[in-house]
PDB file of C-alpha atoms and ligand atoms in Angstrom:
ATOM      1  CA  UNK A  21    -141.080  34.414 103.582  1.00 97.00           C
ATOM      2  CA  UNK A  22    -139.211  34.746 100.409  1.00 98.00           C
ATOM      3  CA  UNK A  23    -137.979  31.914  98.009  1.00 98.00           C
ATOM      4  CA  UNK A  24    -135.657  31.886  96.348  1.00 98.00           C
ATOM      5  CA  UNK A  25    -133.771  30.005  93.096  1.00 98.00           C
ATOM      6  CA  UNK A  26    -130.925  31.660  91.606  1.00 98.00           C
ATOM      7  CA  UNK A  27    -127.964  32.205  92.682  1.00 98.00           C
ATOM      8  CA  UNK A  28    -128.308  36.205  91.330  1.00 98.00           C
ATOM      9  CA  UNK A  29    -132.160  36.176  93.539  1.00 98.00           C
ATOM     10  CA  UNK A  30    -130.700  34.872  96.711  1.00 98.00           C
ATOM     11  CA  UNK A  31    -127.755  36.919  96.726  1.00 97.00           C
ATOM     12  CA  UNK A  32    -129.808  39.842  96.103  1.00 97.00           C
ATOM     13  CA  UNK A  33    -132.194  39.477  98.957  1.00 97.00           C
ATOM     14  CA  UNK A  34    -129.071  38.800 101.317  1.00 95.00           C
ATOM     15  CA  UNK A  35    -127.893  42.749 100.149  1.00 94.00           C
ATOM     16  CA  UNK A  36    -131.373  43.885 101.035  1.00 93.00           C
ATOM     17  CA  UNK A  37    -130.999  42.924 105.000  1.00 92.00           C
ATOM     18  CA  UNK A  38    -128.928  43.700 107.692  1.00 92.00           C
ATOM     19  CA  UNK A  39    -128.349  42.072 111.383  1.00 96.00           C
ATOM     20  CA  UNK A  40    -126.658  38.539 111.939  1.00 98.00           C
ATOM     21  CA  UNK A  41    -127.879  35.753 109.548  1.00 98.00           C
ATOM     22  CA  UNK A  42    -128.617  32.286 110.273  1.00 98.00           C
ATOM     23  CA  UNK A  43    -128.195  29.184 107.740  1.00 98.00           C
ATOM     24  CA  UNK A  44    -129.099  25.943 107.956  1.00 98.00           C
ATOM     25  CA  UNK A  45    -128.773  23.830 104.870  1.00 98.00           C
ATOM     26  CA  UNK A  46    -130.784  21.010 104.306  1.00 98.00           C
ATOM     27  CA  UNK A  47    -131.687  18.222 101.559  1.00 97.00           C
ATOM     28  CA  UNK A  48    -135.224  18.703 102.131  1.00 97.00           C
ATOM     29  CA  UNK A  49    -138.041  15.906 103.229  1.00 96.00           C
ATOM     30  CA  UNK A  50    -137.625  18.131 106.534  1.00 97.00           C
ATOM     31  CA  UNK A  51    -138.794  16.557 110.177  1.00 97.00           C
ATOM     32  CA  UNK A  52    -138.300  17.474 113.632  1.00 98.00           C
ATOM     33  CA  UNK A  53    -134.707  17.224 113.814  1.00 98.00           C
ATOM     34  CA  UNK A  54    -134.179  20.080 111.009  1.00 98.00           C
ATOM     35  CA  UNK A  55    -136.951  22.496 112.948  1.00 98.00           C
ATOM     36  CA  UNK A  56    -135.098  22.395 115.984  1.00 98.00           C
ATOM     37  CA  UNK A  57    -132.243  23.531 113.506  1.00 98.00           C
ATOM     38  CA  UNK A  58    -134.375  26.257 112.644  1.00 98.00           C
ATOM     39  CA  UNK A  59    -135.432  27.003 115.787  1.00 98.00           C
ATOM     40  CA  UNK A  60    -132.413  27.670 117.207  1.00 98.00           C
ATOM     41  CA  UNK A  61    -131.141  29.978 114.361  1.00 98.00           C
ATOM     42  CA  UNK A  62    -134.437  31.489 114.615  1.00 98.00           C
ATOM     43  CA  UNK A  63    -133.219  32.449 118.398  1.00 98.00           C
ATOM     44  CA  UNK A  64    -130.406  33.475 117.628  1.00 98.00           C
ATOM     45  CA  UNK A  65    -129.844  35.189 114.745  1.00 98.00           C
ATOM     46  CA  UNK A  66    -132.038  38.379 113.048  1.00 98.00           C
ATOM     47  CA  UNK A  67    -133.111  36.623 110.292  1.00 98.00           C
ATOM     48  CA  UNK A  68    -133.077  32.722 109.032  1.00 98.00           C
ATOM     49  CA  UNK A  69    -132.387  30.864 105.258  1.00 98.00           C
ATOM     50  CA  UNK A  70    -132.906  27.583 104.862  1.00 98.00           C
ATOM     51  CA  UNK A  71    -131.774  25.679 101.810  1.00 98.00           C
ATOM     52  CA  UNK A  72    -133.094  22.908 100.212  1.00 98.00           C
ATOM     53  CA  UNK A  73    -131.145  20.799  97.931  1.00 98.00           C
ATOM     54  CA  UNK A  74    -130.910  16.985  97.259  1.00 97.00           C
ATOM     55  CA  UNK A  75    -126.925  17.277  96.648  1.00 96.00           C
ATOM     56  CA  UNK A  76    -126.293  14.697  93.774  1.00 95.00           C
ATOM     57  CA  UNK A  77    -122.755  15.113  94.329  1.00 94.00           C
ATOM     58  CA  UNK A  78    -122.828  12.945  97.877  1.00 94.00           C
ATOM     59  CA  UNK A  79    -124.450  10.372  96.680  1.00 94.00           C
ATOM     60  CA  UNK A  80    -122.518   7.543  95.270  1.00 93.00           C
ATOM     61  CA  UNK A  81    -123.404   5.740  91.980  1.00 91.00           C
ATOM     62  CA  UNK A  82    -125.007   2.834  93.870  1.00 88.00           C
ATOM     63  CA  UNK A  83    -127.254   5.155  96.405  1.00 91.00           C
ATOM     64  CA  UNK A  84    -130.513   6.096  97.029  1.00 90.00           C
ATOM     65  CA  UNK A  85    -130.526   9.517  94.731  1.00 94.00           C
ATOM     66  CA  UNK A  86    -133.684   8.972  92.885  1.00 92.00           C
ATOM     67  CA  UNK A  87    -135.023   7.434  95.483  1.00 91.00           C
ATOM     68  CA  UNK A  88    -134.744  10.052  98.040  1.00 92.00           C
ATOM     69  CA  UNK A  89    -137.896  11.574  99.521  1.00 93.00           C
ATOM     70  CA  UNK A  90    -138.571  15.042  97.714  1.00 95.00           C
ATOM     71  CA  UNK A  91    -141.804  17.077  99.423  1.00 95.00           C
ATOM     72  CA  UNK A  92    -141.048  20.760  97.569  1.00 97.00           C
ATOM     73  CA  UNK A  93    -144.376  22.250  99.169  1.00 97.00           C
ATOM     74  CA  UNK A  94    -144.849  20.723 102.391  1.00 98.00           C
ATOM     75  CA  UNK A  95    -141.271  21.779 103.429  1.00 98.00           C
ATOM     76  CA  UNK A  96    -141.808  25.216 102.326  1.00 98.00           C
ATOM     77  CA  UNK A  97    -144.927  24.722 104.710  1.00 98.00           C
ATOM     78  CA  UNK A  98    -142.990  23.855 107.571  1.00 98.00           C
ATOM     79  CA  UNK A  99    -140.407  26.407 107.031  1.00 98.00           C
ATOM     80  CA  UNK A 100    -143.175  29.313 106.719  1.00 98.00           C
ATOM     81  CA  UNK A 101    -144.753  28.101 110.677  1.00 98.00           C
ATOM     82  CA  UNK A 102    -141.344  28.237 112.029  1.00 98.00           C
ATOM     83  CA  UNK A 103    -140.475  31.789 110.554  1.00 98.00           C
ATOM     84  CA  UNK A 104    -137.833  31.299 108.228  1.00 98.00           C
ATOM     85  CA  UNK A 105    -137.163  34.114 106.144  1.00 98.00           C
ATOM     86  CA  UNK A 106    -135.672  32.810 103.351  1.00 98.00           C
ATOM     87  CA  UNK A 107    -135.809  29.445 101.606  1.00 98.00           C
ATOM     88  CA  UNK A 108    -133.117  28.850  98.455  1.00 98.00           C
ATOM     89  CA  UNK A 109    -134.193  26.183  96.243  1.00 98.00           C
ATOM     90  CA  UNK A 110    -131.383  26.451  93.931  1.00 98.00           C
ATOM     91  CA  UNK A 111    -131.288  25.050  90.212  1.00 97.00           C
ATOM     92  CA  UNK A 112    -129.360  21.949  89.767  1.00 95.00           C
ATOM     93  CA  UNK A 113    -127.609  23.372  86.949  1.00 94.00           C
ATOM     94  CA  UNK A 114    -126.967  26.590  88.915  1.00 97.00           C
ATOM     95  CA  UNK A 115    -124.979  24.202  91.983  1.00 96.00           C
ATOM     96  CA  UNK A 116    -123.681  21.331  91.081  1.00 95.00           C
ATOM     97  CA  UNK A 117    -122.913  20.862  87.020  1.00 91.00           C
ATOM     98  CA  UNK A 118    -119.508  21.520  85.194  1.00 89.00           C
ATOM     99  CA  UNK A 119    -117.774  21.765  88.477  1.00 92.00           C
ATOM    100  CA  UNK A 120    -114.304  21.032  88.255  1.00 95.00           C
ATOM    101  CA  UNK A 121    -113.672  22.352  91.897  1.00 96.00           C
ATOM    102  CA  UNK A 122    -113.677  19.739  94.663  1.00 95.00           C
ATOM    103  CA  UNK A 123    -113.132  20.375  98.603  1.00 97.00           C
ATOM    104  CA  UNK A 124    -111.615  17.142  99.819  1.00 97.00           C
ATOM    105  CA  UNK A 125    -110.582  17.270 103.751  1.00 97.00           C
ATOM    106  CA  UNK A 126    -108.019  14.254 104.530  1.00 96.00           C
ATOM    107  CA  UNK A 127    -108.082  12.340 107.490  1.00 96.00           C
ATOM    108  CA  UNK A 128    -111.503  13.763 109.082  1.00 98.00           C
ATOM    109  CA  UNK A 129    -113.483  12.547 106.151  1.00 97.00           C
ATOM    110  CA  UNK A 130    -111.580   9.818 105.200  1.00 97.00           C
ATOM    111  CA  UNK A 131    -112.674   7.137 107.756  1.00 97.00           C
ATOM    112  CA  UNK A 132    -116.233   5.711 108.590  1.00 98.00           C
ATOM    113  CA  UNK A 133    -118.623   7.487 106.393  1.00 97.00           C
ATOM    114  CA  UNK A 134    -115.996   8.525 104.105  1.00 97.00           C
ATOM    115  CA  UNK A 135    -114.268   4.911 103.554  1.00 97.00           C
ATOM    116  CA  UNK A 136    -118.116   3.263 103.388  1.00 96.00           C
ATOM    117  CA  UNK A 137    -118.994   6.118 100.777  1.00 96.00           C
ATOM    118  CA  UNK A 138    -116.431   7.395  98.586  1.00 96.00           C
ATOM    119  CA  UNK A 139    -116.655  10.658  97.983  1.00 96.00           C
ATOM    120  CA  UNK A 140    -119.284  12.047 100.316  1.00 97.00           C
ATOM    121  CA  UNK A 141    -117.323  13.928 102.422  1.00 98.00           C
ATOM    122  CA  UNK A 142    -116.142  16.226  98.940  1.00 98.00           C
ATOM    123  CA  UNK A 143    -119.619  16.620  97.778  1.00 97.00           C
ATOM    124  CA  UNK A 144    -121.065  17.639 100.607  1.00 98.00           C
ATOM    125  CA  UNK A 145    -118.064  19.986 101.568  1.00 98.00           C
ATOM    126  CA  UNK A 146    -117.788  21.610  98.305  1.00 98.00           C
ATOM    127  CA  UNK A 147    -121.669  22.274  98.183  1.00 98.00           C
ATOM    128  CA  UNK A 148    -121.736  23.685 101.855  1.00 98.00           C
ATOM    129  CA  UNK A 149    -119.099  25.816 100.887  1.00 98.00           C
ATOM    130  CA  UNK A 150    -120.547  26.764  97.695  1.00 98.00           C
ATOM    131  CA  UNK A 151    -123.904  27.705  99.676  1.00 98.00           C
ATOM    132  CA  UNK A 152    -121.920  30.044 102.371  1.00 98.00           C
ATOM    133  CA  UNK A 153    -120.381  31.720  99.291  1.00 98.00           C
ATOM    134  CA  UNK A 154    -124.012  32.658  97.918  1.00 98.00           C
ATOM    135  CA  UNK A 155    -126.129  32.849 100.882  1.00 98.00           C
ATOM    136  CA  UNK A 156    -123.721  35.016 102.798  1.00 98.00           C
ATOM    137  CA  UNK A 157    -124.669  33.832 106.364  1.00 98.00           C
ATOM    138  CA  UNK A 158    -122.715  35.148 109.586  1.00 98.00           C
ATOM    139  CA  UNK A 159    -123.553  31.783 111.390  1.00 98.00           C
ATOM    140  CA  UNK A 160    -124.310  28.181 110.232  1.00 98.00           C
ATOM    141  CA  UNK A 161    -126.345  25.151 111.994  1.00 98.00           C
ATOM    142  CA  UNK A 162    -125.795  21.446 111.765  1.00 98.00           C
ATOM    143  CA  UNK A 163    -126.699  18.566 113.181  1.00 98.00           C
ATOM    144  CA  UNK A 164    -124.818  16.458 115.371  1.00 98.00           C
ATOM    145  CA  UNK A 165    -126.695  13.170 113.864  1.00 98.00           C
ATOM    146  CA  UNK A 166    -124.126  13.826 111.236  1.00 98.00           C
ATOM    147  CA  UNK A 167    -121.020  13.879 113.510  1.00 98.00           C
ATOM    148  CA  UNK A 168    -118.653  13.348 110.635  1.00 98.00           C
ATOM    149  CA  UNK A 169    -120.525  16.095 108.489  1.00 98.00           C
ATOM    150  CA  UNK A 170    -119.978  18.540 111.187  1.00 98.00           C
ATOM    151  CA  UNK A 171    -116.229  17.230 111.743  1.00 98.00           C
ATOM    152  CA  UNK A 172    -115.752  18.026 107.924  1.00 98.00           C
ATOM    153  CA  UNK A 173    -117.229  21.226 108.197  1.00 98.00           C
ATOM    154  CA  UNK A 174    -115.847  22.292 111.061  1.00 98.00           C
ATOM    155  CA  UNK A 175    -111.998  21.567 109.621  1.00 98.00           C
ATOM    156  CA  UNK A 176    -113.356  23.039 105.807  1.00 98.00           C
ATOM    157  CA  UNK A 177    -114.068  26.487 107.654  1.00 98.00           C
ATOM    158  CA  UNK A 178    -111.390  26.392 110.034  1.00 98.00           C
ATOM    159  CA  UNK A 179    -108.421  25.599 106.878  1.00 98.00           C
ATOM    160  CA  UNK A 180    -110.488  27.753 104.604  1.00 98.00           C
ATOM    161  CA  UNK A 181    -110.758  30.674 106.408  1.00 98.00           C
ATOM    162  CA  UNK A 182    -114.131  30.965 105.946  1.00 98.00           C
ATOM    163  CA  UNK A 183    -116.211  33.954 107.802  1.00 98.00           C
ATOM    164  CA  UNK A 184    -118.888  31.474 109.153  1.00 98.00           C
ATOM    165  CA  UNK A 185    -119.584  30.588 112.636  1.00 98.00           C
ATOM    166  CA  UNK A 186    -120.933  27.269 112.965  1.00 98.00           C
ATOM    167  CA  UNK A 187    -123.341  25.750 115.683  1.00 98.00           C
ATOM    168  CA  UNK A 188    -123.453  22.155 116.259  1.00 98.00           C
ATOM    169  CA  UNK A 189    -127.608  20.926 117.851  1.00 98.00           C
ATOM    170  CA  UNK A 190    -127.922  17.759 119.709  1.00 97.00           C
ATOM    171  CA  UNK A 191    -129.785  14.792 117.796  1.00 98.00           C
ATOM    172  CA  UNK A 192    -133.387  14.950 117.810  1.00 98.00           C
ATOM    173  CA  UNK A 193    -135.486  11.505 117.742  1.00 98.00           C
ATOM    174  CA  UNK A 194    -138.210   9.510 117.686  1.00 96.00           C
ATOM    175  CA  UNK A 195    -139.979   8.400 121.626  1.00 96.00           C
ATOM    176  CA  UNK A 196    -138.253   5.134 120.673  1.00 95.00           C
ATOM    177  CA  UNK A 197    -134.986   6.834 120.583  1.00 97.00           C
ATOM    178  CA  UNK A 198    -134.377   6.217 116.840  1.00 97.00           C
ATOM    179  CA  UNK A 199    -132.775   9.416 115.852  1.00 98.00           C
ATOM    180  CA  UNK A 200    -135.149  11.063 113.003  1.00 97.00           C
ATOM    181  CA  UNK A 201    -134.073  11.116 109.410  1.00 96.00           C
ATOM    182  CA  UNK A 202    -135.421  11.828 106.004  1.00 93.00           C
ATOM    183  CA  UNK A 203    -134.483   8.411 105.408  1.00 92.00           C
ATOM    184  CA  UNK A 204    -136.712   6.810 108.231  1.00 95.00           C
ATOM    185  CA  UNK A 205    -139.299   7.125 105.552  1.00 92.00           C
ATOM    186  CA  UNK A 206    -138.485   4.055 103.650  1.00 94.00           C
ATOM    187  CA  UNK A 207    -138.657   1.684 106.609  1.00 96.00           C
ATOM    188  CA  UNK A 208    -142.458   0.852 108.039  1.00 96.00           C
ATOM    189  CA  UNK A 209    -143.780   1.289 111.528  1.00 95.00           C
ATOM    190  CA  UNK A 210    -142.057  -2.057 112.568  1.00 95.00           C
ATOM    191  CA  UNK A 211    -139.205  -1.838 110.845  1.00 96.00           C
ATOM    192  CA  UNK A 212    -138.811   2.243 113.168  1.00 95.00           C
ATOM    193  CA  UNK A 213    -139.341   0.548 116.452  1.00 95.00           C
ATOM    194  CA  UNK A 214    -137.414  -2.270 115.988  1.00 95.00           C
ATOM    195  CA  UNK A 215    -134.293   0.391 114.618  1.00 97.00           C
ATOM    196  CA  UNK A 216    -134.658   1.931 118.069  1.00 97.00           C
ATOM    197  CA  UNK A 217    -132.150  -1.007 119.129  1.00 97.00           C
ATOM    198  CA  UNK A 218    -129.110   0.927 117.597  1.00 98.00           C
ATOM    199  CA  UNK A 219    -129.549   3.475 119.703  1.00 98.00           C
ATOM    200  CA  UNK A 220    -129.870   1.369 123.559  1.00 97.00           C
ATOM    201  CA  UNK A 221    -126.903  -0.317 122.074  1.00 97.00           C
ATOM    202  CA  UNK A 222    -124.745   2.790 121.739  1.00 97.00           C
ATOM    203  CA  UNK A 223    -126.105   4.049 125.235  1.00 96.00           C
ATOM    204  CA  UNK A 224    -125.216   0.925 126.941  1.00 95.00           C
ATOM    205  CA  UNK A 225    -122.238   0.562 125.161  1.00 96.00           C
ATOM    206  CA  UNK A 226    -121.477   4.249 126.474  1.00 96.00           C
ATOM    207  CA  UNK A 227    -122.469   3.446 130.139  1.00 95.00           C
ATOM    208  CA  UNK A 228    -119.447   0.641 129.661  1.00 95.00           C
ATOM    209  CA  UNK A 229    -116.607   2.820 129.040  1.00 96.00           C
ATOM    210  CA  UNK A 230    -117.399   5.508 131.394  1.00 95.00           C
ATOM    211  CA  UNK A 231    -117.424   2.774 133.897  1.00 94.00           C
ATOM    212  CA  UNK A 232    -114.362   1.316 132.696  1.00 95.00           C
ATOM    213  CA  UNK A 233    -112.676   4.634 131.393  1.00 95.00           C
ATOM    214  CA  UNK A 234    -111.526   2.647 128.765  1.00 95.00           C
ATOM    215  CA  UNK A 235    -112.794   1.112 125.257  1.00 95.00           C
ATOM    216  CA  UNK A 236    -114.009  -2.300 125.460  1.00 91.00           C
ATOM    217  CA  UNK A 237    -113.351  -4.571 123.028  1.00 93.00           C
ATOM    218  CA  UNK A 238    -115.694  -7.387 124.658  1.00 93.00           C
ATOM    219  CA  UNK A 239    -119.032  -5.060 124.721  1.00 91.00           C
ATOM    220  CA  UNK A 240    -118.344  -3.835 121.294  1.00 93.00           C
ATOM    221  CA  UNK A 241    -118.692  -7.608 120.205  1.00 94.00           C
ATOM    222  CA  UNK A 242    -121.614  -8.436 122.293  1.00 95.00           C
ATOM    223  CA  UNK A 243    -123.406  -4.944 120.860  1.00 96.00           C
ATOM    224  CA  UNK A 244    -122.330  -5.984 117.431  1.00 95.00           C
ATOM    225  CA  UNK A 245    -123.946  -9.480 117.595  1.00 95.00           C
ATOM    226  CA  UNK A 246    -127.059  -8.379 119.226  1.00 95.00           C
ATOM    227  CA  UNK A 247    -127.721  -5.590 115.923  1.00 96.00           C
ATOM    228  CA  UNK A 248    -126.850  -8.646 113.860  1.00 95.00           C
ATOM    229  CA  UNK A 249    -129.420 -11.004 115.643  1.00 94.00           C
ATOM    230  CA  UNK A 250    -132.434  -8.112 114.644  1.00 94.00           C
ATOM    231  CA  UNK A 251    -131.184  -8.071 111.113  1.00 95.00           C
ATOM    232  CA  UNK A 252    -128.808  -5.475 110.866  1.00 97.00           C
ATOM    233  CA  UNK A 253    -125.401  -5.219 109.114  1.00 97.00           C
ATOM    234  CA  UNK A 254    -123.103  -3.285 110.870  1.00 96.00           C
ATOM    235  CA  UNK A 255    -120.522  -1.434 108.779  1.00 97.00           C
ATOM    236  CA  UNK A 256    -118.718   0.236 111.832  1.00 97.00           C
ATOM    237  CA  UNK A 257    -119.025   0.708 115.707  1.00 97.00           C
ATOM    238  CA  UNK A 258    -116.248   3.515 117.226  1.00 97.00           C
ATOM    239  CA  UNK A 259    -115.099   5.275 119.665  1.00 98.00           C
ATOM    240  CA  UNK A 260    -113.903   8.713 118.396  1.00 98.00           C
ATOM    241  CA  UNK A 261    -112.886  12.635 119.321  1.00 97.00           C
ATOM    242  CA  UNK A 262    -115.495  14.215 117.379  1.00 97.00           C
ATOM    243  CA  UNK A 263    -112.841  16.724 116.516  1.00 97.00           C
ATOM    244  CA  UNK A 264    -110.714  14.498 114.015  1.00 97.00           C
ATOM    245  CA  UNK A 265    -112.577  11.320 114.014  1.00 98.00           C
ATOM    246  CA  UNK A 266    -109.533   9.449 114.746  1.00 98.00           C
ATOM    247  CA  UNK A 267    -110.476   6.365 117.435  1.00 97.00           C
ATOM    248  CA  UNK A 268    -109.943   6.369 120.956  1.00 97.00           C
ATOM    249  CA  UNK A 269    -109.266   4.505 123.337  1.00 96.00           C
ATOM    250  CA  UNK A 270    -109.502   6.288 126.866  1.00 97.00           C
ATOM    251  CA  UNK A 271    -112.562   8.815 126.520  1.00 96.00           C
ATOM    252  CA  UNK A 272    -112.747  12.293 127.163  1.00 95.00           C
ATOM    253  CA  UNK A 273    -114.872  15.585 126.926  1.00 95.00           C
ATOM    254  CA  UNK A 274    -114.965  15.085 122.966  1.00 96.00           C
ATOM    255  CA  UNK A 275    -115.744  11.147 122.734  1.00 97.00           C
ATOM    256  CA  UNK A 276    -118.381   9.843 120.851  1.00 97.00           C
ATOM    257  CA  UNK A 277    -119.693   6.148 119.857  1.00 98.00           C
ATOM    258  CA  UNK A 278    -120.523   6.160 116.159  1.00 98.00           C
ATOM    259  CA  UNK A 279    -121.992   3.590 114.287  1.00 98.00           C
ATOM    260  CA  UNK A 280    -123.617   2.827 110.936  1.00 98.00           C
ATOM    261  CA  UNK A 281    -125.521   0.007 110.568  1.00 98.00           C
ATOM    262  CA  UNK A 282    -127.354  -1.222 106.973  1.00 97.00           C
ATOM    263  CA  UNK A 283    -131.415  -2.645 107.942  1.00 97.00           C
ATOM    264  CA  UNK A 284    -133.911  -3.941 105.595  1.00 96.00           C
ATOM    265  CA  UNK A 285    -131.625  -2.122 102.974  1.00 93.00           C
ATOM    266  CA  UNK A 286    -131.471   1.460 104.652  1.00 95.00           C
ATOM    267  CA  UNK A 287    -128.285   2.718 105.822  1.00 95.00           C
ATOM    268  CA  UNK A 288    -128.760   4.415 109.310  1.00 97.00           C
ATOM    269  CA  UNK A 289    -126.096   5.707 111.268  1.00 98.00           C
ATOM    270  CA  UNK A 290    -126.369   7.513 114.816  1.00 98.00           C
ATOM    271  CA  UNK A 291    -123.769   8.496 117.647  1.00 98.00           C
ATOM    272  CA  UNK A 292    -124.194   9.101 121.284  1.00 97.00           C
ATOM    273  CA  UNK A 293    -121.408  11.492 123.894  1.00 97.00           C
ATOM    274  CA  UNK A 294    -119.457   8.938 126.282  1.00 95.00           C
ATOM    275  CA  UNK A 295    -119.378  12.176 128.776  1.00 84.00           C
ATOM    276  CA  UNK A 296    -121.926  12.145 131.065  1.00 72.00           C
ATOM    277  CA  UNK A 297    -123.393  15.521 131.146  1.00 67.00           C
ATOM    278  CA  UNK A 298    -124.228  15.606 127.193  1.00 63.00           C
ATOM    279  CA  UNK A 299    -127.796  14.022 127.115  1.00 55.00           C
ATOM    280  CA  UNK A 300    -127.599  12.399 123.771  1.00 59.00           C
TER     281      UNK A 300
HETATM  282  P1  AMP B 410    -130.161  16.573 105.703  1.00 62.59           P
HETATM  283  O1  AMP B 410    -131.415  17.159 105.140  1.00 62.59           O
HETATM  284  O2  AMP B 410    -130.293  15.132 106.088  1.00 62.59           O
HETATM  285  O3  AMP B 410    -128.942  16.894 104.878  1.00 62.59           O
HETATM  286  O4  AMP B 410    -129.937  17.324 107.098  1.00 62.59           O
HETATM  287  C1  AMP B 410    -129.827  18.722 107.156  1.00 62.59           C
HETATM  288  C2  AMP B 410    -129.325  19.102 108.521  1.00 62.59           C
HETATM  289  O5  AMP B 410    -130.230  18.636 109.521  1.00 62.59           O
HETATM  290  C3  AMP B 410    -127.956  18.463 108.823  1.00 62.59           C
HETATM  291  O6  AMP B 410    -127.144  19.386 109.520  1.00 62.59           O
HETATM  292  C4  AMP B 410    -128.339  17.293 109.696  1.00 62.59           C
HETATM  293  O7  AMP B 410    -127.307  16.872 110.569  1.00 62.59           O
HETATM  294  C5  AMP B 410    -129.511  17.871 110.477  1.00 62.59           C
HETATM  295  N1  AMP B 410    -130.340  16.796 111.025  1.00 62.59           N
HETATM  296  C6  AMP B 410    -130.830  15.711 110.361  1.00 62.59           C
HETATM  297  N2  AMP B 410    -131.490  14.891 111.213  1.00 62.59           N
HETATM  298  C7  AMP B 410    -131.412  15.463 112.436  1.00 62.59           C
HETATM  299  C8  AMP B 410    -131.882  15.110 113.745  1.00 62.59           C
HETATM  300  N3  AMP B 410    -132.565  13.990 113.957  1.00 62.59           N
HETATM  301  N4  AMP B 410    -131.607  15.935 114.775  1.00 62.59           N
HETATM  302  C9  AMP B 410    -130.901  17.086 114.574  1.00 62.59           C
HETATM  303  N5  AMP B 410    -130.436  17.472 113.377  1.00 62.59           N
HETATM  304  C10 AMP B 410    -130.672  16.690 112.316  1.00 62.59           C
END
């Protein structure tokens, strides 16, 4: 397994290959949910890179940047087990400083995540597409846990023309049902199993409009005062096409129920498929 830093040493080790490459970008602290990324690139493709890269530009000045969980050599670790071939561990300075280039996609990024953190959505599509541009990869992997992230990039790719096929995985998550993230890490054991409600909520609020075929305005009030009664502060709950991200009201093939919820100061968000034959 090679690592990489600069931009010069990873594009130089992409010239030195051949066959279909597989990408999956990450900010590091990596868990289940990111191997499964891994794993399926690893199926799929000749060869895998893996970046790792706490992306200061989507983070807003008020979040958890310093804060976030940073584990250089245990992710390099995990990478190594499941086969990666490359790992890119660029230099701040390298990605992210004197840019005065900024990918902002309207309408897809601009609700949910995007209106609760201003900005995001442009840092984290002007770094993706600044990583395709050096690591060169014929196909890309992201996670559906980020349904907005995969919206963006999805719409970034498609406008931009950009010669990258992308692959969407299926949330992985705890026995619980809490889907993993880096950021599980700040809350303790309690805190995890008690977080697990977000996700029974979305499922039973799911169950609801396939019965109904319809949103329902009455469950979506009863789900958002049960999250409040454990403590948490809901900043959305949605029905949405995953395409656009623009709500729905009768579901279909491409509905999802999003939510983000803030607990014992973490923001989690997680989404489950209305149609029946996704198992999210
Ligand atoms: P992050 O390191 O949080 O930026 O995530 C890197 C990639 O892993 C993104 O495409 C995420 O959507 C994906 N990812 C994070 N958590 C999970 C999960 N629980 N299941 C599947 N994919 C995930």
């Amino acid at each position: 397994m090679t690592i990489t830093r600069s931009i010069e040493e990873c594009r130089a080790w992409g010239r030195s290959r051949t066959g279909r490459l597989g990408f999956v970008p990450t900010m590091g602290a990596l868990h289940k949910g990111h191997l499964s990324l891994m794993r399926q690139a690893k199926r799929e493709c000749d060869a895998v890179a893996v970046s790792i890269f706490v992306n200061p530009l989507q983070f807003g000045p008020n979040e958890d940047l310093s804060r976030y969980p940073r584990q250089e050599e245990a992710d390099i670790a995990l990478c190594a087990e499941v086969g990666v071939d490359q790992v890119f561990i660029p230099f701040a300075r390298e990605l992210t400083e004197s840019m005065l280039t900024h990918v902002h996609v309207k309408d897809v990024g601009d609700a949910w995540e995007g209106a609760h953190r201003p900005g995001h959505f442009d840092g984290v599509a002007t770094i993706v597409l600044k990583l395709f541009n050096i690591v060169g990869p014929d196909v890309a992997y992201f996670g559906l846990k980020d349904l907005q992230q995969c919206a963006v990039i999805e719409q970034t790719v498609s406008d931009l023309a950009v010669p990258v096929d992308l692959e969407f995985v299926e949330t992985v998550r705890e026995p619980s049902g809490l889907a993993m993230s880096s950021r599980n890490a700040y809350l303790n054991p309690d805190q995890r199993k008690e977080a697990a409600v977000l996700h029974r909520e979305l499922q039973s609020l799911a169950s609801v409009v396939r019965l109904k075929n319809h949103w329902n305005t009455d469950a979506h009030d009863t789900i958002l005062a049960k999250l409040s009664d454990v403590g948490m502060k809901p900043d959305y709950l949605a029905m949405v096409d995953r395409r656009t991200m623009q709500s729905q009201s009768v579901p279909d093939r491409y509905s999802r129920l999003i939510a983000a919820v803030r607990f014992h100061g973490v923001r989690l968000i997680d989404n489950v498929s209305v149609h029946l034959s996704d198992k999210s």
